[in-house]
Structures are given as C-alpha cells and as structure tokens.
Coordinates of C-alpha atoms in Angstrom, one line a residue:
M1 CA 95.8 80.1 131.3
S2 CA 95.2 81.5 127.9
Q3 CA 91.9 81.0 126.0
F4 CA 91.9 78.5 123.1
V5 CA 91.6 80.6 119.9
D6 CA 91.9 78.9 116.5
D7 CA 90.8 81.5 113.9
V8 CA 91.9 85.1 113.7
S9 CA 92.2 87.8 111.0
I10 CA 95.4 90.0 111.1
R11 CA 96.7 93.0 109.2
F12 CA 100.4 92.7 108.4
Q13 CA 102.5 95.6 107.2
S14 CA 106.2 95.3 106.2
G15 CA 108.7 98.1 106.7
K16 CA 109.5 100.7 104.0
G17 CA 112.9 101.0 102.5
G18 CA 115.2 103.9 103.3
K19 CA 116.1 106.6 100.8
G20 CA 119.2 106.5 98.8
S21 CA 121.5 109.5 98.9
S22 CA 122.9 111.8 96.2
S23 CA 126.4 112.9 97.1
F24 CA 129.8 113.5 95.6
H25 CA 133.4 113.0 96.6
R26 CA 134.8 115.8 98.6
E27 CA 138.3 114.6 99.2
K28 CA 141.5 116.5 99.4
H29 CA 143.7 116.2 96.3
V30 CA 140.8 114.8 94.3
P31 CA 139.9 117.7 91.9
R32 CA 137.1 115.9 90.0
G33 CA 135.4 113.8 92.6
G34 CA 132.5 111.6 91.2
P35 CA 129.2 110.5 92.7
N36 CA 129.3 108.3 95.7
G37 CA 125.8 108.2 97.1
S38 CA 125.0 105.1 99.0
D39 CA 121.8 102.9 99.3
G40 CA 119.1 103.1 101.9
G41 CA 118.4 100.3 104.3
R42 CA 115.9 97.5 103.5
G43 CA 112.6 97.4 105.3
G44 CA 111.8 94.6 107.6
D45 CA 109.8 91.5 106.6
I46 CA 107.2 89.9 108.8
V47 CA 107.8 86.2 109.2
L48 CA 105.5 83.6 110.8
I49 CA 107.4 80.7 112.6
A50 CA 105.7 77.5 113.7
D51 CA 106.7 76.8 117.4
K52 CA 105.8 73.7 119.3
G53 CA 105.7 75.8 122.5
V54 CA 102.8 77.9 121.3
R55 CA 99.4 76.2 121.5
T56 CA 96.8 78.8 120.6
L57 CA 96.3 82.0 118.5
Y58 CA 95.0 83.8 121.5
A59 CA 97.8 86.5 121.4
Y60 CA 96.7 87.5 117.9
M61 CA 93.2 88.1 119.1
L62 CA 94.5 90.7 121.5
C63 CA 96.5 92.5 118.7
D64 CA 95.2 92.4 115.1
H65 CA 97.8 94.7 113.5
Y66 CA 101.5 94.1 113.1
E67 CA 104.1 96.5 111.5
A68 CA 107.8 95.8 110.8
E69 CA 110.4 98.5 111.2
D70 CA 111.4 100.8 108.3
G71 CA 114.9 100.8 106.9
T72 CA 116.9 104.0 107.6
D73 CA 118.0 106.5 105.0
A74 CA 121.5 106.7 103.5
H75 CA 123.6 109.7 104.3
G76 CA 126.4 110.6 101.9
N77 CA 128.5 107.5 101.3
K78 CA 127.1 105.7 104.4
H79 CA 124.6 103.0 103.8
G80 CA 121.3 103.1 105.6
R81 CA 120.7 100.4 108.2
D82 CA 118.5 97.3 107.2
A83 CA 115.6 96.9 109.6
K84 CA 115.2 93.7 111.6
N85 CA 112.6 91.2 110.5
L86 CA 109.5 90.9 112.7
E87 CA 109.3 87.2 113.7
L88 CA 105.9 86.0 115.1
R89 CA 105.5 82.6 116.7
V90 CA 102.4 80.6 115.9
P91 CA 101.2 77.0 116.8
I92 CA 102.2 74.1 114.6
G93 CA 99.3 73.4 112.3
T94 CA 98.6 77.1 111.5
I95 CA 97.2 77.7 108.0
V96 CA 97.7 81.1 106.4
S97 CA 95.1 82.4 103.9
V98 CA 95.0 85.6 101.9
G99 CA 91.9 86.5 100.0
G100 CA 90.4 83.1 100.6
E101 CA 93.4 81.3 99.1
V102 CA 95.8 79.2 101.3
V103 CA 99.3 80.5 100.9
A104 CA 101.1 78.5 103.7
D105 CA 100.6 75.5 105.9
L106 CA 103.0 75.6 108.9
D107 CA 102.8 71.9 109.7
S108 CA 106.2 71.3 111.4
D109 CA 108.2 72.8 114.2
G110 CA 110.4 75.6 112.8
S111 CA 108.6 75.9 109.4
T112 CA 108.4 79.6 108.3
H113 CA 106.4 81.8 106.0
I114 CA 107.1 85.4 104.9
V115 CA 103.8 87.1 105.0
V116 CA 105.0 90.5 103.7
R117 CA 108.4 91.6 102.4
G118 CA 110.0 94.8 103.3
G119 CA 110.6 97.5 100.8
R120 CA 113.9 97.6 99.0
G121 CA 116.3 100.3 100.0
G122 CA 116.5 103.2 97.5
R123 CA 119.7 103.3 95.3
G124 CA 122.1 106.2 95.6
N125 CA 123.3 108.3 92.7
L126 CA 126.4 106.1 92.3
H127 CA 124.1 103.5 90.6
F128 CA 122.9 105.9 87.9
T129 CA 126.3 106.8 86.3
N130 CA 127.0 105.8 82.7
S131 CA 129.1 107.1 79.8
V132 CA 126.5 109.8 79.1
R133 CA 125.3 110.6 82.6
Q134 CA 128.5 111.0 84.6
S135 CA 127.3 113.2 87.4
P136 CA 123.7 112.2 88.3
T137 CA 122.0 114.1 91.1
M138 CA 119.1 111.7 91.4
A139 CA 118.6 108.9 94.0
E140 CA 115.8 106.6 94.6
L141 CA 113.3 106.8 97.4
G142 CA 112.8 103.7 99.5
G143 CA 110.6 100.9 98.3
P144 CA 107.0 100.9 99.7
S145 CA 105.8 98.6 102.4
E146 CA 103.4 95.7 101.7
V147 CA 100.1 95.4 103.5
V148 CA 98.2 92.1 103.6
E149 CA 95.0 91.1 105.4
A150 CA 95.6 87.5 106.3
K151 CA 93.6 84.9 108.1
L152 CA 95.3 82.5 110.5
E153 CA 93.5 79.2 111.1
L154 CA 94.8 76.5 113.5
R155 CA 94.2 72.9 112.7
L156 CA 95.4 70.5 115.3
L157 CA 97.9 67.9 114.3
A158 CA 96.4 64.7 115.8
D159 CA 96.7 61.2 114.4
V160 CA 93.3 60.1 115.7
G161 CA 90.2 62.0 116.2
I162 CA 87.3 61.0 118.5
V163 CA 83.9 62.1 117.2
G164 CA 80.4 61.7 118.5
L165 CA 77.4 63.6 119.9
P166 CA 77.7 65.6 123.1
N167 CA 77.7 63.3 126.2
A168 CA 78.9 60.3 124.2
G169 CA 81.9 60.1 126.6
K170 CA 84.7 61.5 124.4
S171 CA 86.5 63.3 127.2
T172 CA 86.2 60.3 129.5
L173 CA 87.6 58.1 126.8
I174 CA 90.6 60.4 126.1
S175 CA 91.4 60.6 129.9
A176 CA 91.3 56.7 130.0
C177 CA 93.6 56.4 127.0
S178 CA 96.2 59.0 127.9
A179 CA 97.4 61.4 130.6
A180 CA 95.1 64.2 129.4
K181 CA 92.8 65.5 132.1
P182 CA 89.9 67.2 130.3
K183 CA 87.0 68.8 132.1
I184 CA 84.2 66.2 132.5
A185 CA 80.6 66.8 133.6
A186 CA 77.1 65.3 133.1
Y187 CA 75.8 67.9 130.7
P188 CA 76.2 68.7 127.0
F189 CA 79.1 70.8 125.7
T190 CA 81.2 70.3 128.8
T191 CA 84.1 70.4 126.3
I192 CA 84.3 73.7 124.5
T193 CA 87.9 73.3 123.2
P194 CA 89.6 70.2 121.6
N195 CA 91.6 68.1 124.1
L196 CA 94.8 66.4 123.0
G197 CA 96.3 63.2 124.6
V198 CA 99.3 61.0 123.8
V199 CA 98.7 57.2 123.7
S200 CA 101.7 54.8 124.1
L201 CA 101.4 51.2 122.9
G202 CA 104.6 49.3 123.0
D203 CA 107.2 51.2 120.9
K204 CA 104.6 53.3 119.1
T205 CA 102.9 56.6 120.3
F206 CA 100.2 58.5 118.6
T207 CA 98.2 61.6 119.4
L208 CA 94.4 61.5 120.1
A209 CA 92.0 64.4 120.0
D210 CA 88.4 64.7 121.0
M211 CA 86.3 67.0 118.8
P212 CA 83.5 68.7 120.7
G213 CA 80.3 70.2 119.5
L214 CA 79.1 67.8 116.8
I215 CA 75.3 68.0 116.7
E216 CA 72.8 67.9 113.8
G217 CA 73.6 70.8 111.5
A218 CA 77.2 71.1 112.6
S219 CA 78.5 71.2 109.1
Q220 CA 76.4 74.3 108.4
G221 CA 77.6 76.0 111.5
V222 CA 75.1 74.9 114.1
G223 CA 76.4 74.7 117.7
L224 CA 80.2 74.5 118.0
G225 CA 80.6 71.9 115.3
H226 CA 81.6 74.2 112.4
Q227 CA 84.3 75.7 114.6
F228 CA 86.0 72.4 115.4
L229 CA 85.3 70.2 112.4
R230 CA 88.3 71.8 110.7
H231 CA 90.6 70.1 113.2
I232 CA 89.5 66.6 112.1
K233 CA 90.8 67.2 108.6
R234 CA 94.4 66.5 109.7
T235 CA 93.5 63.2 111.4
R236 CA 94.3 59.8 109.7
V237 CA 91.9 57.6 111.7
L238 CA 88.6 58.3 113.4
I239 CA 87.0 56.7 116.5
H240 CA 83.3 57.2 116.3
L241 CA 82.1 57.0 119.9
V242 CA 78.4 56.2 120.4
D243 CA 76.5 56.3 123.7
L244 CA 74.7 52.9 123.9
F245 CA 72.4 54.2 126.6
P246 CA 71.7 57.9 126.1
L247 CA 70.1 59.7 129.0
D248 CA 67.6 61.4 126.7
G249 CA 66.3 58.1 125.4
S250 CA 67.4 58.8 121.8
D251 CA 68.2 56.0 119.4
P252 CA 72.0 55.2 119.3
I253 CA 71.9 54.2 115.7
Q254 CA 70.2 57.4 114.6
N255 CA 72.8 59.3 116.7
Y256 CA 75.5 57.5 114.8
E257 CA 74.0 58.4 111.5
I258 CA 73.7 62.1 112.4
V259 CA 77.4 62.4 113.1
E260 CA 78.4 60.4 110.0
R261 CA 76.2 62.7 107.8
E262 CA 77.7 65.8 109.3
L263 CA 81.2 64.6 108.6
R264 CA 80.4 63.8 104.9
E265 CA 78.6 67.2 104.4
F266 CA 81.5 69.2 105.9
A267 CA 84.1 67.4 103.8
D268 CA 83.7 64.3 101.7
D269 CA 87.2 63.1 102.7
L270 CA 86.1 62.8 106.3
G271 CA 83.5 60.3 105.5
R272 CA 86.1 58.1 103.8
L273 CA 88.7 58.1 106.6
P274 CA 89.5 54.7 108.2
K275 CA 87.5 54.4 111.4
V276 CA 86.4 52.2 114.2
I277 CA 83.1 52.3 116.0
A278 CA 83.3 52.4 119.8
L279 CA 80.0 51.6 121.6
N280 CA 80.5 53.3 125.0
K281 CA 79.0 53.0 128.5
A282 CA 78.9 49.2 128.6
D283 CA 79.0 49.5 132.4
L284 CA 75.4 50.8 132.2
A285 CA 74.0 47.8 130.3
P286 CA 71.0 46.2 132.1
T287 CA 72.4 42.8 131.1
T288 CA 75.9 41.5 130.7
L289 CA 77.6 43.2 127.7
S290 CA 81.0 41.8 127.0
P291 CA 83.6 44.6 126.4
G292 CA 86.0 44.2 123.5
P293 CA 85.7 43.6 119.7
V294 CA 82.4 42.4 118.4
D295 CA 82.8 39.3 116.2
G296 CA 79.2 39.0 115.0
K297 CA 78.7 35.4 116.2
S298 CA 76.6 36.0 119.2
T299 CA 75.7 39.7 118.9
P300 CA 73.6 41.4 121.6
P301 CA 70.6 43.3 120.2
E302 CA 72.0 46.7 121.3
V303 CA 75.1 46.1 119.2
A304 CA 73.8 44.3 116.1
P305 CA 72.7 47.5 114.1
F306 CA 76.3 48.7 114.0
L307 CA 77.7 45.7 112.2
G308 CA 78.3 45.8 108.4
R309 CA 79.3 49.5 108.2
D310 CA 82.9 49.0 106.9
A311 CA 84.3 49.6 110.4
D312 CA 85.3 47.3 113.2
V313 CA 83.0 47.5 116.3
F314 CA 84.2 47.6 119.9
V315 CA 82.2 47.6 123.1
V316 CA 84.0 49.8 125.7
S317 CA 83.5 51.6 129.0
G318 CA 85.4 54.9 129.4
V319 CA 84.7 54.8 133.1
T320 CA 86.0 51.4 133.9
G321 CA 88.5 51.1 131.0
A322 CA 87.0 47.8 129.9
G323 CA 87.5 47.1 126.1
I324 CA 89.7 50.1 125.5
Q325 CA 93.0 48.3 125.0
P326 CA 91.8 46.2 122.1
L327 CA 90.3 49.3 120.6
L328 CA 93.6 51.2 120.7
Y329 CA 95.5 48.2 119.2
R330 CA 93.2 48.2 116.2
V331 CA 93.6 52.0 115.9
K332 CA 97.4 51.4 115.9
E333 CA 97.0 48.9 113.1
L334 CA 95.0 51.3 111.0
L335 CA 97.7 54.0 111.6
D336 CA 100.4 51.6 110.5
I337 CA 98.5 50.9 107.3
S338 CA 98.1 54.6 106.6
D339 CA 101.9 55.1 107.2
S340 CA 102.7 52.4 104.5
V341 CA 100.7 54.2 101.8
P342 CA 103.2 56.2 99.7
I343 CA 102.6 59.9 99.5
P344 CA 102.7 61.1 95.9
I345 CA 105.5 63.6 95.2
V346 CA 104.3 66.8 93.5
L347 CA 107.1 68.6 91.6
R348 CA 106.7 72.3 91.4
P349 CA 108.9 74.6 89.3
L350 CA 111.3 76.6 91.4
P351 CA 110.5 80.3 91.6
T352 CA 112.6 82.5 89.3
E353 CA 114.7 85.2 90.9
K354 CA 113.0 87.9 88.8
Q355 CA 109.7 87.6 87.2
T356 CA 108.6 89.7 84.3
E357 CA 106.6 92.7 85.5
T358 CA 103.1 92.8 84.1
W359 CA 101.1 96.1 83.5
D360 CA 98.0 97.3 81.8
V361 CA 96.7 100.6 80.5
A362 CA 92.9 101.3 80.4
G363 CA 90.9 104.4 79.5
S364 CA 88.8 106.2 82.1
P365 CA 86.4 109.2 82.0
E366 CA 89.2 111.5 83.2
G367 CA 92.0 110.0 80.9
F368 CA 94.0 106.8 81.5
V369 CA 94.8 104.4 84.3
V370 CA 98.1 102.5 84.3
T371 CA 98.1 99.4 86.6
G372 CA 100.8 97.0 87.6
K373 CA 102.7 96.4 90.8
G374 CA 106.1 97.1 89.3
V375 CA 105.0 100.3 87.6
E376 CA 103.4 101.6 90.8
R377 CA 106.5 100.7 92.8
A378 CA 108.7 102.5 90.3
V379 CA 106.7 105.7 90.7
Q380 CA 106.7 105.4 94.5
M381 CA 110.5 105.1 94.5
T382 CA 111.0 108.2 92.2
D383 CA 111.7 111.6 93.7
L384 CA 109.2 113.5 91.6
G385 CA 110.7 116.8 92.7
N386 CA 113.9 116.0 90.8
N387 CA 113.6 116.6 87.1
E388 CA 116.5 114.2 86.3
A389 CA 114.7 111.5 88.2
V390 CA 111.4 112.2 86.4
R391 CA 113.1 112.0 83.0
Y392 CA 114.7 108.6 84.0
L393 CA 111.2 107.3 85.0
Y394 CA 109.8 108.5 81.6
R395 CA 112.6 106.6 79.7
K396 CA 111.9 103.5 81.8
F397 CA 108.2 103.6 80.8
V398 CA 109.3 104.0 77.1
R399 CA 111.4 100.9 77.4
M400 CA 108.6 99.0 79.0
G401 CA 106.2 100.0 76.2
I402 CA 103.8 102.0 78.3
I403 CA 104.2 105.2 76.4
D404 CA 103.6 103.4 73.0
R405 CA 100.4 101.9 74.5
L406 CA 99.1 105.3 75.6
R407 CA 99.7 106.6 72.1
E408 CA 97.8 103.6 70.6
L409 CA 94.8 104.4 72.9
G410 CA 94.8 108.0 71.6
A411 CA 96.5 109.9 74.4
E412 CA 97.0 113.6 73.7
D413 CA 99.0 116.4 75.5
G414 CA 97.3 117.3 78.7
D415 CA 95.4 114.0 79.2
Q416 CA 95.4 112.7 82.8
V417 CA 97.3 109.5 83.5
V418 CA 96.8 107.9 86.9
I419 CA 99.4 105.5 88.3
G420 CA 98.6 104.3 91.8
D421 CA 98.1 107.3 94.1
F422 CA 99.8 109.7 91.6
V423 CA 98.3 111.7 88.8
F424 CA 100.4 112.9 85.8
S425 CA 99.7 114.9 82.7
Y426 CA 100.6 113.2 79.4
L427 CA 103.1 115.2 77.3
E428 CA 104.3 113.8 73.9
G429 CA 108.0 113.4 74.0
G430 CA 108.1 113.6 77.8

C-alpha cells in the first residue's frame, strides 16, 4: 500500500527539437537541383493527466525529475522524427503551481495540462529560399527545451468535510456513515491521512472526508493541521464534530471555538461554509440524552451552549449510530441548496496563436544585455558557425528593432552584447 502524499516539488524538462538539414537535389537528369533540406523532429511535451485510478502523489516523491524525449535530426530530404509526449498520471484534484502562481487545477477525470512544451524542430534550408537567396546553405538548429520547477498539490474532492479536534470521533463517524474502514484507536492522531467515504441517501450520493490534525495553531502549521486544511477548501458543507465528554476533561464549547477559529484564520471562506454541529458520544452521557436534531424546547445543559450559532445542532453517537440518519439528511439538504446556486460564468479571451515577442535591452558594466524569450530562442536555433545563418540572424534583429535600440544606447564597435548564454561583439553594419 502506497503512502499518502499530497504535496511534492518536481523539475520538468521538455525535449529539444531536432536539427534541420541543409541539402540539395542530386537527381539524375536534373542539372540545376535546388535546396531540399527537411525539418527536424519536434521535442516531446510533458503532459499531466488527471486519473481517477491514482489516489496519491507518492510516485512523484520517489522521482522528482522528469525529462521528455528529444526530436531527431533531419537527414537530407528526410524529416526528423517527432518525439512522443511524456504523459504523467496524477490524482483528480491536483493543483499545479509555478513560482507560487496556480497554473492548472485538474479537477475532473481526464483533464490535462501541458507543463512544458517541446522545442520546435529546426527548419531545413528549403525554407530559406527567396528571389535573392536561391541556394541557402543554412538550416536551423532544434528549438531548446523548457525547464520548469513546479509544485503539485493534491486537494481531495469531497462534498462534505468532517472537522474537529483529535479524538472527537471523526473516523468512527465516517465508518458509521459509509463503507470506509479507517484506522480507529483511543489516542490522538490515530488518523494521519484523510479518509474518504461515500454516503448513499435515496437516489443521492455524496462523498464524505474526515480531516485529521486540527489542533490549536493548526492554521499556522502546528501539528498536522496545516498539511490537511487545504483539503477542506473543496468541500461544500462542513460537519463540525464535537466530543461532548472529552477524556481530558476539557470544555466542549471551547474545543468547538478553537476549531472554528483555526478554520477562519486559515481561509476566511471556510468559516462561511454551510455547516451542521454534531455533538458526539451521546452513548457516554450520564443521563438520558436523546439523539437527533436539537429543537431548543427542552434543551439539556450539555447541549444548550451550541444553539444560536447559525448551524443546526444534532446529538449523535458514532459507536451506536444513533442520530446519524437525521444528520445526513440535513447535510443532503444543504448540498441540494448549494447545487441550486448558479455558478458565475467567467469569460476569458481565447489565446492567440502567435503572441508578439517582447524583448528589452539594458546596459551593463561589460556592455549590453538583450533579454526576451523569443530573442534567446532565435540565437539558440542559429548555427553560429555558418556565416549565412549569422547574417540572417542579424537582419532579423534589425527588423525587430534591437539593433536600433543598441545604437540609441550608444553601442560602439567592439562592445560586448550578451543574449542568454551567448556573448557577441557589436559591429556597426553587422
């Protein structure tokens, strides 16, 4: 059985593109054969795919670096082979973040996200012919790979979350409500991973998850709380389970307020989620305590402090199952209400096929530095040992306005110009 892991950092690297070729027709009875160099193969992407059969990120803890295949080089008029994409399966509910910013939320089975894109295959000399340059000898090198440090975070997709202090009886309740069989023992932190169960009520089913580790200071990372509070963010209804008769003699109402405060401090939205209060362990009451909903008419003193808190109150026993059925039906009603609330549609502009490349030129103690993803990629795909290719690159920089910008900043012959990992000497007129 694999360990439950819900937070990993991974280095992803796509494949490089293959080189284009520079070749010419060598056919019988064709006295003036022209260029026919083909393109290199495209490098492989790395694609994350949400899969309902995967339940944990444990495999990614064992391997924290993934590389896709490179495309192959072209040979003569034969195209290079495109590399296969590397497809990685992750649990449903995986969130992908890069540099602290969420870039994807894989919240349904089969949803995908391309983490890094493979480099474009280099173009052969056939692409560089025109009315003036009829026999080019230049060909592009393959496009560079992309490297991304990404964080994968799993947030369970549960409709209802059970929260409460350790030993409140969360695992016992989930086992009484569903077919889930969590580990149960009479000591704190028996549960060290969230447990999921499916509840069936008539024609409706919903998922239930118990969230372990909530103690005072959980929202600041104390105990296990900070690790698992993230899973509650996806729930639509909360069951706040309170031990009416704690073994340590603590005050149940204070215990309730501790958990509520931690929920609000971790994320304000959690404090506003619809919830019901379940007062557990009615079977331990020294006097008769009627399980089921509390109507407030003849309220026992143990229950009275929990009334008037914008939540229905139920007395239950996870051990005997008493009072659980009315609790679940109320939870179902709250879920039905949340289903009826329309979700606002957010319209986003479709991405354009080709975005304008941005670049910048800045002075440095040694000369000048040109930055820009497109500019750096153009240099990386240029065969700097081929004079024709270098002149083509210079003319491209002229069209982009980079050369004019260097002149404006006072560039003189011999000044150093750095682009990515390459260093050039500025020469007026190329």
